[in-house]
Coordinates of C-alpha atoms in Angstrom, one line a residue:
Chain A
M1300 CA 0.0 0.0 0.0
F1301 CA 1.2 3.5 -0.9
K1302 CA -0.2 6.4 0.9
T1303 CA 0.3 10.0 -0.3
I1304 CA -1.6 13.2 -0.7
C1305 CA -3.5 14.4 -3.7
P1306 CA -1.4 16.9 -5.6
S1307 CA -4.6 18.8 -6.4
C1308 CA -6.5 19.1 -3.2
G1309 CA -4.2 17.7 -0.6
G1310 CA -6.6 15.0 0.5
E1311 CA -5.3 11.5 1.4
L1312 CA -4.7 9.3 -1.6
V1313 CA -4.2 5.5 -1.2
F1314 CA -2.7 3.2 -3.8
R1315 CA -3.7 -0.2 -2.4
S1316 CA -2.4 -2.2 -5.3
K1317 CA 1.0 -2.3 -6.8
T1318 CA -0.6 -2.7 -10.1
T1319 CA -2.4 0.6 -9.9
V1320 CA -1.4 3.2 -12.4
L1321 CA -4.3 5.6 -12.1
C1322 CA -6.2 6.7 -9.0
V1323 CA -9.2 9.0 -8.9
C1324 CA -9.1 11.2 -5.9
T1325 CA -12.1 10.5 -3.6
F1326 CA -12.3 14.2 -2.6
C1327 CA -11.7 16.3 -5.7
R1328 CA -12.1 13.6 -8.4
S1329 CA -8.8 14.4 -10.0
N1330 CA -7.1 11.7 -12.1
V1331 CA -3.8 11.0 -10.4
V1332 CA -1.3 8.9 -12.4
R1333 CA 1.6 7.3 -10.5
H1334 CA 5.1 7.1 -11.9
D1335 CA 6.9 5.3 -9.1
L1336 CA 7.0 8.1 -6.5
D1337 CA 6.1 10.9 -8.9
L1338 CA 2.5 11.8 -9.3
E1339 CA 1.0 13.4 -12.4
L1340 CA -2.4 15.2 -12.6
L1341 CA -4.5 14.3 -15.6
G1342 CA -7.5 16.5 -15.2
K1343 CA -10.7 16.1 -13.2
Q1344 CA -13.7 13.9 -13.6
S1345 CA -17.3 15.0 -13.1
E1346 CA -19.4 13.1 -10.5
L1347 CA -20.4 9.6 -11.5
M1348 CA -23.9 9.0 -12.7
P1349 CA -25.5 6.9 -9.9
D1350 CA -26.7 3.4 -10.6
M1351 CA -28.3 0.4 -8.8
S1352 CA -25.1 -1.7 -8.8
P1353 CA -24.9 -3.8 -5.7
L1354 CA -21.1 -3.4 -5.7
Q1355 CA -19.0 -0.5 -4.3
L1356 CA -15.4 0.3 -3.7
G1357 CA -14.0 -1.2 -0.5
A1358 CA -16.2 -4.3 -0.6
I1359 CA -14.3 -7.6 -0.2
G1360 CA -15.1 -11.0 -1.6
K1361 CA -13.8 -14.4 -2.5
Y1362 CA -13.1 -16.0 -5.8
K1363 CA -11.6 -19.5 -6.1
N1364 CA -10.8 -19.4 -2.4
K1365 CA -8.8 -16.2 -2.8
S1366 CA -9.9 -13.0 -1.0
F1367 CA -10.1 -9.9 -3.1
S1368 CA -11.1 -6.3 -2.6
I1369 CA -12.8 -4.0 -5.0
V1370 CA -10.5 -1.0 -5.6
G1371 CA -11.7 0.7 -8.8
R1372 CA -14.3 0.9 -11.4
Q1373 CA -14.7 2.2 -14.9
I1374 CA -18.1 2.7 -16.4
M1375 CA -18.5 1.9 -20.1
K1376 CA -21.2 2.9 -22.4
W1377 CA -22.3 1.6 -25.8
D1378 CA -25.2 2.2 -28.1
D1379 CA -27.6 0.0 -26.1
G1380 CA -26.6 0.5 -22.6
R1381 CA -23.8 0.7 -20.1
W1382 CA -21.8 -1.7 -17.9
N1383 CA -19.4 -1.6 -15.0
E1384 CA -15.8 -3.0 -15.0
W1385 CA -14.8 -3.3 -11.4
Y1386 CA -11.0 -3.6 -10.8
I1387 CA -10.4 -6.1 -8.0
V1388 CA -7.1 -6.9 -6.2
F1389 CA -6.4 -10.3 -4.6
N1390 CA -4.4 -10.7 -1.4
D1391 CA -1.3 -11.7 -3.4
G1392 CA -1.4 -8.4 -5.2
N1393 CA -2.6 -9.7 -8.5
G1394 CA -5.4 -7.7 -10.1
A1395 CA -8.4 -8.9 -12.0
W1396 CA -11.7 -7.6 -13.4
L1397 CA -15.2 -8.2 -12.2
S1398 CA -17.5 -7.2 -14.9
E1399 CA -21.1 -6.4 -14.3
A1400 CA -23.5 -6.2 -17.3
Q1401 CA -27.3 -6.6 -17.5
G1402 CA -27.3 -7.9 -14.0
E1403 CA -24.8 -10.7 -14.8
F1404 CA -21.3 -11.0 -13.4
A1405 CA -18.0 -12.4 -14.8
V1406 CA -14.5 -12.5 -13.3
F1407 CA -11.6 -12.1 -15.7
E1408 CA -8.5 -13.3 -14.0
S1409 CA -6.0 -13.3 -16.8
S1410 CA -5.3 -10.6 -19.2
E1411 CA -2.7 -10.4 -21.9
E1412 CA -1.6 -8.2 -24.7
I1413 CA -2.2 -9.7 -28.1
N1414 CA -0.9 -8.7 -31.5
I1415 CA -3.0 -7.1 -34.2
D1416 CA -2.7 -10.1 -36.5
L1417 CA -4.5 -12.3 -34.0
L1418 CA -7.2 -9.7 -33.7
S1419 CA -7.8 -9.6 -37.5
N1420 CA -7.9 -13.3 -37.5
V1421 CA -10.6 -13.3 -34.8
E1422 CA -12.6 -11.0 -37.0
K1423 CA -12.1 -13.3 -40.0
V1424 CA -13.0 -16.6 -38.4
N1425 CA -15.4 -15.1 -35.8
G1426 CA -13.6 -17.0 -33.1
L1427 CA -10.4 -17.7 -31.2
E1428 CA -8.7 -20.7 -29.6
I1429 CA -7.9 -20.0 -25.9
Q1430 CA -6.2 -22.6 -23.7
G1431 CA -7.3 -25.4 -26.1
K1432 CA -10.9 -24.3 -26.3
V1433 CA -12.7 -22.7 -29.2
Y1434 CA -14.3 -19.4 -28.3
G1435 CA -16.9 -17.9 -30.7
V1436 CA -17.6 -14.2 -31.0
V1437 CA -21.1 -13.6 -29.4
D1438 CA -21.2 -9.9 -29.4
Q1439 CA -19.2 -6.9 -30.7
K1440 CA -19.6 -3.3 -29.9
N1441 CA -17.9 0.1 -29.7
A1442 CA -17.7 1.4 -26.2
I1443 CA -16.7 4.6 -24.5
C1444 CA -15.6 5.1 -20.9
I1445 CA -18.1 7.6 -19.2
G1446 CA -16.4 7.7 -15.8
S1447 CA -14.2 6.0 -13.4
E1448 CA -13.4 5.9 -9.7
G1449 CA -10.8 4.5 -7.4
E1450 CA -7.7 2.7 -8.6
L1451 CA -7.2 1.4 -12.1
P1452 CA -4.3 -0.5 -13.8
F1453 CA -4.3 1.8 -16.9
Q1454 CA -4.5 5.4 -17.7
V1455 CA -8.1 5.0 -18.6
V1456 CA -10.1 8.2 -18.3
K1457 CA -13.4 9.5 -19.4
G1458 CA -13.7 9.5 -23.1
Y1459 CA -11.4 6.5 -23.7
K1460 CA -12.8 4.6 -26.6
T1461 CA -12.5 0.9 -27.3
K1462 CA -13.8 -1.8 -29.6
N1463 CA -15.1 -4.7 -27.7
Y1464 CA -15.6 -8.4 -28.7
D1465 CA -17.3 -10.9 -26.4
L1466 CA -16.4 -14.5 -26.8
S1467 CA -18.0 -17.6 -25.4
D1468 CA -16.8 -21.3 -25.3
G1469 CA -20.4 -22.5 -25.0
E1470 CA -19.8 -23.4 -21.4
E1471 CA -19.3 -20.9 -18.5
G1472 CA -16.1 -19.7 -20.1
F1473 CA -16.2 -16.1 -21.2
A1474 CA -13.6 -13.9 -22.8
T1475 CA -13.4 -10.3 -23.9
L1476 CA -11.2 -8.8 -26.5
D1477 CA -10.6 -5.1 -25.8
Y1478 CA -9.1 -3.0 -28.6
P1479 CA -8.6 0.6 -27.4
E1480 CA -8.4 3.4 -29.9
D1481 CA -4.8 4.3 -29.0
D1482 CA -3.4 1.2 -27.4
K1483 CA -2.7 -2.5 -28.1
P1484 CA -5.5 -5.0 -28.0
R1485 CA -5.8 -7.1 -24.8
L1486 CA -7.5 -10.4 -24.2
Y1487 CA -9.3 -11.1 -21.0
V1488 CA -10.3 -14.6 -20.1
G1489 CA -12.7 -15.4 -17.4
K1490 CA -15.9 -17.0 -16.2
F1491 CA -19.5 -16.1 -15.5
V1492 CA -20.2 -16.1 -11.7
L1493 CA -23.2 -15.6 -9.5
L1494 CA -22.9 -12.7 -7.2
R1495 CA -23.8 -14.8 -4.1
D1496 CA -20.9 -17.2 -4.9
L1497 CA -18.4 -14.3 -4.5
Q1498 CA -19.5 -14.0 -0.8
I1499 CA -19.1 -10.3 -0.9
I1500 CA -19.0 -8.4 2.4
G1501 CA -19.8 -4.7 2.1
L1502 CA -22.4 -4.8 -0.7
R1503 CA -24.3 -1.6 -1.2
A1504 CA -27.4 -1.8 1.0
F1505 CA -30.6 -0.3 -0.5
E1506 CA -33.5 0.7 1.5
G1507 CA -36.3 -1.8 1.0
W1508 CA -34.1 -4.5 -0.4
K1509 CA -32.4 -7.3 1.5
T1510 CA -28.8 -7.9 0.4
I1511 CA -28.0 -11.4 -0.3
G1512 CA -26.9 -13.4 2.7
Q1513 CA -29.1 -11.2 4.9
K1514 CA -32.0 -13.0 6.5
Chain B
M1061 CA -12.8 5.6 0.2
A1062 CA -15.3 2.9 1.2
K1063 CA -18.0 5.4 1.5
N1064 CA -21.5 4.2 2.5
K1065 CA -19.9 0.9 3.3
N1066 CA -22.3 -0.1 6.1
S1067 CA -24.9 2.5 5.6
V1068 CA -28.2 1.9 3.9
T1069 CA -28.8 4.2 0.9
K1070 CA -32.1 5.0 -0.7
P1071 CA -32.5 3.1 -3.9
V1072 CA -31.3 5.1 -6.8
V1073 CA -34.3 6.4 -8.8
K1074 CA -34.0 8.4 -11.9
S1075 CA -36.9 10.7 -12.8
F1076 CA -37.4 12.7 -16.0
N1077 CA -40.1 14.1 -18.2
C1078 CA -41.3 12.2 -21.2
P1079 CA -40.0 14.2 -24.2
H1080 CA -43.2 13.5 -26.0
C1081 CA -46.0 14.2 -23.6
G1082 CA -44.2 15.6 -20.5
A1083 CA -45.4 13.0 -18.0
V1084 CA -43.0 12.3 -15.2
L1085 CA -41.3 8.9 -15.6
T1086 CA -39.1 7.0 -13.1
I1087 CA -36.5 4.4 -13.7
K1088 CA -35.9 1.7 -11.1
A1089 CA -33.0 -0.3 -12.5
V1090 CA -30.8 2.8 -12.9
G1091 CA -27.7 2.0 -14.9
L1092 CA -29.2 -1.1 -16.3
S1093 CA -32.4 0.0 -18.0
V1094 CA -31.9 1.2 -21.5
S1095 CA -35.5 1.9 -22.6
V1096 CA -38.7 2.9 -20.9
S1097 CA -42.3 3.1 -22.1
C1098 CA -44.1 6.3 -21.1
K1099 CA -47.1 5.3 -19.0
S1100 CA -49.3 8.0 -20.4
C1101 CA -48.5 8.3 -24.1
H1102 CA -46.7 4.9 -24.6
S1103 CA -43.8 6.4 -26.4
L1104 CA -40.6 4.4 -26.1
I1105 CA -37.7 6.4 -24.8
D1106 CA -33.9 5.8 -24.8
V1107 CA -32.8 6.2 -21.1
N1108 CA -29.2 6.0 -22.1
D1109 CA -29.4 9.1 -24.2
P1110 CA -28.7 12.4 -22.3
N1111 CA -31.6 14.0 -24.1
Y1112 CA -33.9 11.1 -23.7
K1113 CA -34.3 10.4 -27.3
I1114 CA -37.7 9.0 -28.4
L1115 CA -37.2 5.6 -29.9
Q1116 CA -40.8 5.2 -31.0
V1117 CA -43.8 7.6 -30.7
S1118 CA -46.9 6.2 -29.1
A1119 CA -45.9 2.7 -29.7
E1120 CA -49.1 0.7 -29.1
K1121 CA -50.6 -1.9 -31.3
R1122 CA -53.3 -2.9 -28.7
K1123 CA -53.9 -2.3 -25.1
V1124 CA -53.1 -5.1 -22.7
V1125 CA -53.4 -5.0 -18.9
P1126 CA -50.6 -6.8 -17.0
V1127 CA -51.9 -9.1 -14.3
I1128 CA -48.8 -8.1 -12.2
P1129 CA -48.7 -4.3 -12.2
I1130 CA -45.5 -2.5 -12.8
G1131 CA -43.9 -1.8 -9.4
Q1132 CA -45.5 -4.8 -7.7
R1133 CA -43.1 -6.9 -5.6
G1134 CA -43.2 -10.6 -4.9
V1135 CA -41.1 -13.4 -3.5
L1136 CA -40.1 -16.2 -5.9
G1137 CA -37.5 -18.9 -5.1
G1138 CA -36.5 -17.0 -1.9
N1139 CA -35.8 -13.7 -3.7
V1140 CA -37.8 -10.6 -3.7
Y1141 CA -38.4 -9.3 -7.2
E1142 CA -40.0 -6.1 -8.4
C1143 CA -41.9 -6.2 -11.7
I1144 CA -40.4 -3.4 -13.7
G1145 CA -41.4 -4.3 -17.3
F1146 CA -44.2 -6.0 -19.2
M1147 CA -44.6 -6.9 -22.8
E1148 CA -46.9 -8.9 -24.9
R1149 CA -45.4 -10.9 -27.8
G1150 CA -46.5 -13.4 -30.3
E1151 CA -48.3 -13.6 -33.6
L1152 CA -52.0 -12.7 -33.3
P1153 CA -54.1 -14.5 -32.1
Y1154 CA -51.4 -16.5 -30.4
T1155 CA -49.8 -14.2 -27.8
W1156 CA -48.0 -14.5 -24.5
R1157 CA -47.1 -12.1 -21.9
E1158 CA -43.6 -11.5 -20.4
Y1159 CA -43.0 -9.8 -17.0
L1160 CA -39.5 -8.5 -16.3
L1161 CA -38.5 -8.9 -12.7
F1162 CA -35.6 -7.1 -11.0
N1163 CA -33.6 -7.5 -7.9
P1164 CA -30.4 -5.4 -7.6
Y1165 CA -28.5 -8.4 -6.1
V1166 CA -29.9 -11.2 -8.2
G1167 CA -30.3 -9.4 -11.5
F1168 CA -33.2 -10.0 -14.0
T1169 CA -35.7 -12.8 -14.2
W1170 CA -38.7 -13.3 -16.3
L1171 CA -42.2 -14.6 -15.8
F1172 CA -43.9 -15.8 -19.0
E1173 CA -47.6 -16.4 -19.2
Y1174 CA -49.3 -18.3 -22.1
D1175 CA -53.0 -19.4 -21.8
G1176 CA -52.8 -19.0 -18.1
H1177 CA -49.7 -21.2 -17.8
W1178 CA -46.7 -19.6 -16.1
S1179 CA -43.0 -20.1 -16.3
L1180 CA -40.1 -18.5 -14.4
V1181 CA -37.4 -17.9 -17.0
K1182 CA -33.7 -17.0 -16.7
R1183 CA -31.0 -16.5 -19.3
I1184 CA -28.4 -19.3 -19.4
R1185 CA -24.8 -18.9 -20.6
K1186 CA -23.9 -22.6 -21.0
L1187 CA -25.2 -23.5 -24.5
P1188 CA -27.3 -26.6 -25.0
Q1189 CA -26.0 -29.1 -27.6
G1190 CA -28.3 -29.5 -30.6
R1191 CA -29.6 -32.9 -31.6
R1192 CA -32.1 -33.7 -34.3
N1193 CA -35.3 -31.9 -33.2
A1194 CA -33.9 -31.8 -29.7
Q1195 CA -31.4 -30.1 -27.4
Y1196 CA -29.2 -31.6 -24.7
Y1197 CA -28.7 -29.5 -21.6
R1198 CA -27.3 -30.5 -18.2
G1199 CA -28.1 -34.2 -18.5
Q1200 CA -31.6 -33.7 -19.9
T1201 CA -32.9 -34.0 -23.4
Y1202 CA -35.4 -31.4 -24.5
K1203 CA -37.8 -32.1 -27.4
L1204 CA -38.6 -29.5 -30.0
F1205 CA -42.1 -28.2 -29.2
S1206 CA -42.5 -25.1 -31.3
H1207 CA -40.7 -22.9 -33.8
T1208 CA -42.4 -19.6 -34.2
A1209 CA -41.9 -16.0 -35.1
A1210 CA -42.9 -13.5 -32.5
Q1211 CA -43.6 -9.8 -32.6
V1212 CA -43.5 -7.3 -29.8
L1213 CA -47.2 -6.2 -29.6
Y1214 CA -47.4 -4.2 -26.4
V1215 CA -44.9 -2.7 -23.9
E1216 CA -45.0 -1.2 -20.5
G1217 CA -42.3 -0.3 -18.0
E1218 CA -38.5 -0.4 -18.4
F1219 CA -36.1 -2.8 -20.1
Y1220 CA -32.4 -3.5 -20.2
W1221 CA -32.3 -3.3 -24.0
R1222 CA -33.8 -1.1 -26.6
V1223 CA -37.3 -2.5 -27.0
K1224 CA -39.4 -1.7 -30.0
V1225 CA -43.0 -2.5 -30.7
G1226 CA -43.3 -4.5 -34.0
E1227 CA -39.8 -5.9 -33.6
T1228 CA -39.8 -9.6 -34.6
S1229 CA -37.6 -12.6 -33.6
T1230 CA -37.8 -16.3 -34.1
I1231 CA -38.2 -18.5 -31.1
E1232 CA -37.6 -22.2 -30.8
D1233 CA -39.0 -23.9 -27.7
Y1234 CA -37.7 -27.3 -26.4
I1235 CA -39.4 -29.0 -23.5
S1236 CA -38.7 -31.5 -20.8
P1237 CA -41.5 -30.7 -18.4
P1238 CA -41.4 -28.9 -16.0
F1239 CA -38.6 -27.2 -17.9
I1240 CA -38.6 -25.3 -21.2
L1241 CA -35.5 -24.3 -23.1
S1242 CA -35.9 -21.4 -25.5
K1243 CA -33.6 -20.1 -28.2
E1244 CA -34.4 -16.6 -29.3
K1245 CA -32.9 -15.1 -32.4
A1246 CA -33.2 -11.4 -33.1
N1247 CA -30.9 -10.0 -35.8
S1248 CA -27.6 -11.6 -35.2
E1249 CA -28.0 -12.2 -31.5
V1250 CA -29.0 -15.5 -30.1
I1251 CA -30.2 -15.8 -26.5
W1252 CA -30.9 -19.0 -24.6
T1253 CA -33.2 -19.1 -21.7
L1254 CA -34.4 -21.8 -19.3
G1255 CA -37.9 -21.7 -17.8
R1256 CA -39.6 -23.7 -15.1
Y1257 CA -43.3 -24.2 -14.9
M1258 CA -45.0 -22.4 -12.0
E1259 CA -48.5 -23.2 -10.7
P1260 CA -50.7 -20.1 -11.2
E1261 CA -51.5 -20.2 -7.5
R1262 CA -47.8 -19.6 -6.7
I1263 CA -47.9 -16.4 -8.8
T1264 CA -51.1 -15.2 -7.2
K1265 CA -49.6 -15.8 -3.8
A1266 CA -46.1 -14.5 -4.5
F1267 CA -47.4 -11.2 -5.9
N1268 CA -50.4 -10.9 -3.7
L1269 CA -52.8 -10.8 -6.7
N1270 CA -56.5 -11.1 -6.9
P1271 CA -57.1 -14.7 -8.1
L1272 CA -60.1 -13.4 -10.1
T1273 CA -57.9 -11.2 -12.3
M1274 CA -55.6 -14.2 -13.2
P1275 CA -56.0 -15.4 -16.8
Y1276 CA -57.9 -18.7 -17.3
E1277 CA -55.8 -21.8 -17.5
I1278 CA -56.5 -23.2 -21.0
G1279 CA -55.6 -26.7 -22.0
V1280 CA -52.2 -28.1 -21.2
G1281 CA -49.1 -25.8 -20.9
A1282 CA -46.1 -26.6 -23.1
N1283 CA -43.9 -27.4 -20.1
Q1284 CA -46.7 -28.3 -17.6
P1285 CA -45.7 -31.4 -15.7
S1286 CA -48.1 -34.2 -16.3
P1287 CA -50.0 -35.1 -13.0
T1288 CA -50.9 -38.5 -14.3
K1289 CA -47.4 -39.4 -15.5
Q1290 CA -46.3 -39.6 -11.9
I1291 CA -49.4 -41.5 -10.8
F1292 CA -48.8 -43.9 -13.6
K1293 CA -45.2 -44.4 -12.5
T1294 CA -46.2 -45.0 -8.9
R1295 CA -49.0 -47.3 -9.8
F1296 CA -46.9 -49.2 -12.2
K1297 CA -44.2 -49.7 -9.6
I1298 CA -46.7 -51.0 -7.0
S1299 CA -48.3 -53.3 -9.6
L1300 CA -44.9 -54.6 -10.5
I1301 CA -44.1 -55.4 -6.8
F1302 CA -47.5 -57.3 -6.4
A1303 CA -47.0 -59.1 -9.7
F1304 CA -43.6 -60.3 -8.4
I1305 CA -45.2 -61.4 -5.1
C1306 CA -47.9 -63.3 -7.1
F1307 CA -45.3 -64.8 -9.3
I1308 CA -43.4 -66.2 -6.3
V1309 CA -46.6 -67.5 -4.8
F1310 CA -47.5 -69.1 -8.1
I1311 CA -44.1 -70.7 -8.5
Y1312 CA -44.4 -72.0 -4.9
T1313 CA -47.9 -73.5 -5.2
N1314 CA -47.1 -74.8 -8.7
S1315 CA -44.2 -76.7 -7.4
R1316 CA -46.6 -78.3 -4.9
N1317 CA -49.2 -79.3 -7.5
K1318 CA -49.1 -83.0 -8.3
D1319 CA -50.9 -82.9 -11.6
S1320 CA -51.6 -86.6 -11.2
R1321 CA -53.7 -88.5 -13.7
V1322 CA -56.0 -90.7 -11.6
F1323 CA -58.1 -92.1 -14.4
S1324 CA -57.9 -92.5 -18.1
Q1325 CA -59.9 -94.7 -20.4
I1326 CA -61.1 -95.0 -24.0
Y1327 CA -64.8 -96.0 -24.3
N1328 CA -66.7 -97.3 -27.2
H1329 CA -70.4 -97.8 -26.9
S1330 CA -72.9 -99.1 -29.4
K1331 CA -76.5 -98.0 -29.3
P1332 CA -78.7 -98.3 -27.3
L1333 CA -76.5 -96.4 -24.8
E1334 CA -76.6 -97.8 -21.2
E1335 CA -75.6 -96.5 -17.8
F1336 CA -72.3 -97.9 -16.4
N1337 CA -69.7 -97.6 -13.6
T1338 CA -66.0 -97.2 -14.2
P1339 CA -63.5 -99.1 -12.2
S1340 CA -62.5 -97.5 -8.9
F1341 CA -59.6 -95.1 -8.7
E1342 CA -57.8 -93.4 -5.9
I1343 CA -57.8 -89.6 -5.3
A1344 CA -54.7 -89.1 -3.2
E1345 CA -54.7 -85.3 -2.6
D1346 CA -57.2 -84.1 0.0
N1347 CA -59.5 -81.2 -0.9
R1348 CA -57.7 -80.3 -4.2
N1349 CA -59.2 -79.7 -7.5
L1350 CA -60.2 -82.4 -10.0
L1351 CA -60.3 -81.9 -13.8
I1352 CA -62.5 -84.0 -16.0
K1353 CA -61.6 -84.1 -19.6
V1354 CA -63.5 -85.7 -22.5
H1355 CA -62.3 -86.0 -26.1
S1356 CA -64.5 -87.3 -28.8
I1357 CA -64.4 -87.1 -32.6
V1358 CA -67.8 -85.6 -32.9
H1359 CA -68.7 -84.0 -36.2
N1360 CA -71.9 -82.0 -36.5
S1361 CA -73.0 -84.1 -33.6
W1362 CA -72.9 -84.2 -29.8
I1363 CA -72.4 -86.6 -26.9
Y1364 CA -73.4 -85.9 -23.3
L1365 CA -72.2 -87.8 -20.3
D1366 CA -74.3 -87.4 -17.2
A1367 CA -71.4 -88.4 -14.9
L1368 CA -71.5 -88.7 -11.1
L1369 CA -68.3 -89.0 -9.0
V1370 CA -69.2 -91.5 -6.3
N1371 CA -67.2 -92.0 -3.2
D1372 CA -66.9 -95.8 -2.7
E1373 CA -67.1 -95.7 1.1
S1374 CA -69.8 -93.1 1.8
G1375 CA -71.7 -93.5 -1.5
K1376 CA -72.0 -89.7 -1.8
G1377 CA -71.9 -88.4 -5.3
I1378 CA -70.7 -85.2 -6.9
P1379 CA -72.3 -84.5 -10.3
L1380 CA -69.9 -83.9 -13.1
P1381 CA -72.1 -83.6 -16.3
I1382 CA -70.1 -82.9 -19.4
E1383 CA -70.9 -82.4 -23.0
V1384 CA -68.8 -82.5 -26.2
S1385 CA -70.4 -81.0 -29.3
Y1386 CA -68.9 -79.8 -32.5
Y1387 CA -70.7 -78.3 -35.5
V1388 CA -69.1 -77.0 -38.6
G1389 CA -70.2 -75.4 -41.8
S1390 CA -68.4 -74.0 -44.9
D1391 CA -67.3 -70.9 -43.1
W1392 CA -68.2 -71.4 -39.5
S1393 CA -67.7 -73.8 -36.6
E1394 CA -69.1 -74.1 -33.1
G1395 CA -67.9 -76.1 -30.2
S1396 CA -65.0 -78.4 -29.9
Q1397 CA -64.0 -82.0 -29.9
N1398 CA -62.6 -81.5 -26.4
S1399 CA -64.4 -80.5 -23.3
S1400 CA -63.4 -80.2 -19.7
R1401 CA -64.7 -79.0 -16.4
M1402 CA -63.2 -78.6 -13.0
E1403 CA -64.4 -79.5 -9.6
F1404 CA -62.8 -77.9 -6.5
N1405 CA -62.2 -79.2 -3.0
V1406 CA -62.6 -82.9 -3.7
P1407 CA -61.9 -84.9 -0.6
K1408 CA -59.4 -87.7 -1.0
G1409 CA -60.6 -91.3 -1.1
T1410 CA -61.6 -94.1 -3.5
Y1411 CA -64.0 -93.1 -6.1
H1412 CA -65.7 -94.4 -9.3
L1413 CA -67.7 -92.6 -11.9
N1414 CA -71.3 -93.5 -12.7
I1415 CA -72.0 -92.4 -16.3
K1416 CA -75.2 -92.2 -18.3
P1417 CA -74.1 -91.5 -21.9
F1418 CA -76.3 -89.7 -24.4
A1419 CA -75.8 -88.9 -28.0
D1420 CA -77.7 -87.5 -31.0
G1421 CA -79.5 -89.8 -33.4
G1422 CA -76.9 -90.0 -36.3
K1423 CA -74.4 -92.7 -35.6
S1424 CA -74.9 -96.2 -34.2
E1425 CA -71.9 -96.0 -31.8
I1426 CA -69.9 -93.4 -29.9
T1427 CA -66.2 -93.3 -29.0
Y1428 CA -64.6 -91.0 -26.4
T1429 CA -61.6 -90.7 -24.1
L1430 CA -62.2 -89.9 -20.5
E1431 CA -59.5 -88.5 -18.2
L1432 CA -59.4 -87.3 -14.6
I1433 CA -56.6 -85.2 -13.3
N1434 CA -56.1 -84.4 -9.6
D1435 CA -54.5 -81.3 -8.2
V1436 CA -54.0 -79.4 -11.4
S1437 CA -51.8 -76.3 -11.4
L1438 CA -53.8 -73.2 -12.3
N1439 CA -51.7 -71.0 -14.7
G1440 CA -54.8 -69.2 -15.8
T1441 CA -55.4 -67.7 -12.3
F1442 CA -52.0 -66.2 -12.3
F1443 CA -52.5 -64.5 -15.6
F1444 CA -55.9 -63.3 -14.6
V1445 CA -54.5 -61.7 -11.4
L1446 CA -51.7 -60.2 -13.5
V1447 CA -54.3 -58.5 -15.8
L1448 CA -56.2 -57.2 -12.9
L1449 CA -53.1 -55.9 -11.3
F1450 CA -52.3 -53.7 -14.3
V1451 CA -55.7 -52.3 -14.8
A1452 CA -55.0 -49.2 -12.6
P1453 CA -51.6 -48.4 -14.1
A1454 CA -53.0 -48.9 -17.6
F1455 CA -55.8 -46.4 -16.8
S1456 CA -53.3 -43.8 -15.7
L1457 CA -51.1 -44.5 -18.7
F1458 CA -54.1 -43.8 -20.9
Q1459 CA -54.7 -40.6 -19.0
S1460 CA -51.1 -39.6 -19.3
V1461 CA -51.1 -40.3 -23.0
Y1462 CA -54.2 -38.2 -23.4
F1463 CA -52.5 -35.4 -21.4
E1464 CA -49.4 -35.5 -23.6
S1465 CA -51.6 -35.5 -26.8
K1466 CA -53.3 -32.4 -25.5
R1467 CA -49.9 -30.8 -24.8
W1468 CA -48.5 -31.7 -28.2
G1469 CA -51.7 -30.6 -29.9
N1470 CA -50.5 -27.0 -29.2
S1471 CA -47.1 -27.6 -30.7
V1472 CA -46.5 -25.4 -33.7
E1473 CA -43.8 -25.1 -36.3
I1474 CA -43.2 -22.6 -39.0
P1475 CA -42.4 -24.3 -42.3
D1476 CA -38.7 -24.0 -43.3

């Protein structure tokens, strides 16, 4: 953990994960980018549009018997809606993504850069072989980041545009190919999960709704 | 950080004015809902758009009243759900109604209603494996039930995609009651859902509805579990157990039957026929049955033996009259050249038969074989009991088949 003060407002700024590159200040919503010990300001964000997501920063949970905490989020928007990408950090310091779309959740544990040739091949054959399994493209859309909060492993700020491919192996396996406008494409491989299986403590509590696990 | 961690916040609600008529609209699944129908002018509005773009003005093909009102909450499968959307789909006059249910922690679930039959439906991510006119999913084979085109006919409330009245999709339904697997194809997107049949009473109770407003249950639902199928299975099992017991008893008693021939003789009498006594014979088994068999080559004629089984010691007689008659024409026949009758509970002892033979006028002499068998094993009884045993399961099997025929009578397919 790395504690410092926001270069913009002087409020406390915490980098919980060693993988964190960008941190949005809780107080003044400045984008603070970390270069080792140097901090760089990258403008400010407006308040996030509220939503009914049951997740929030600071909540902790379990995946494959490993504890994680939710440290950041980016909100993505496309023509037909929006979704949340929650950045989670495991106890061992490794980061992963917990994506939340249309009330469904998926955890992407591995992510790797891929080269452009592979991407064009995915477009050509409408699929990809990942870890010996054939994944077919099930959806493809252009998305734009409309806001972020907390810690993120990239310099992703509002307005960041990306082309997004969803791939499925026909089982619970799920993969996303993310091709940002000005970056290299990345492949995220993961699985659909049920929120209750993540045993999350610190879910958002809404008046009139029982959180899961609550009797 | 970690703001609001343990505090309870008010649910996020988004309110805005309908860009068409100005009515105040509220969104419950904020961040998830993409389109909403204006409750006063029925325009469809893009919630995702900062200016609330109108997707469709006054989109209404016909007015439908949802049984579960928008905003109503109910408990299904242990989760509280709020009904946030309603739509009617189908191809007139065949329509069904879909209720979109929301819980911020569980996500979305659907309730489908067709002809008063309800199913709780959820999207599935694991894809079924296709077989010929069937699908295989999680150890279960689902049979193709219908293949139809459906159009959105009426919309109320909010949805997590851009809904449009008039939009069509093709739907394939596969059933393995109480489950129904559906494949919905709209444009290039394919969505699989799994539904489970729900008794209408459960819906009424879950959402606290007035039973009188519930749609009538018509016929058999596509994935309605057959009540008689289970009865048939139970009855069949019970019958099978009893049949087995009978079989054991039958084998046991059969092994004890002696089937001993106590008397056998060929007789030839010339007319005039006279009364006579057979030699004495021994009936060894006490109170067992006795079978009397007569065989005679009669042809368009008859013989009649007025026989009396007489106990040598007591002189008491048991009448055993028996007739053999056989008539035949060019395309018919009646009777047989063999005849038999059985007497039960004959005490053991030494007996003889006293016989007064009679015959019709034709021939001058008659010939016949007379046989007496003691303690005969009765196969017929066993088979008779067997038939009786399976009457009940056969009846429920018939009911079950009838139920299935009613179900499959609703099966539809669009020609390829």
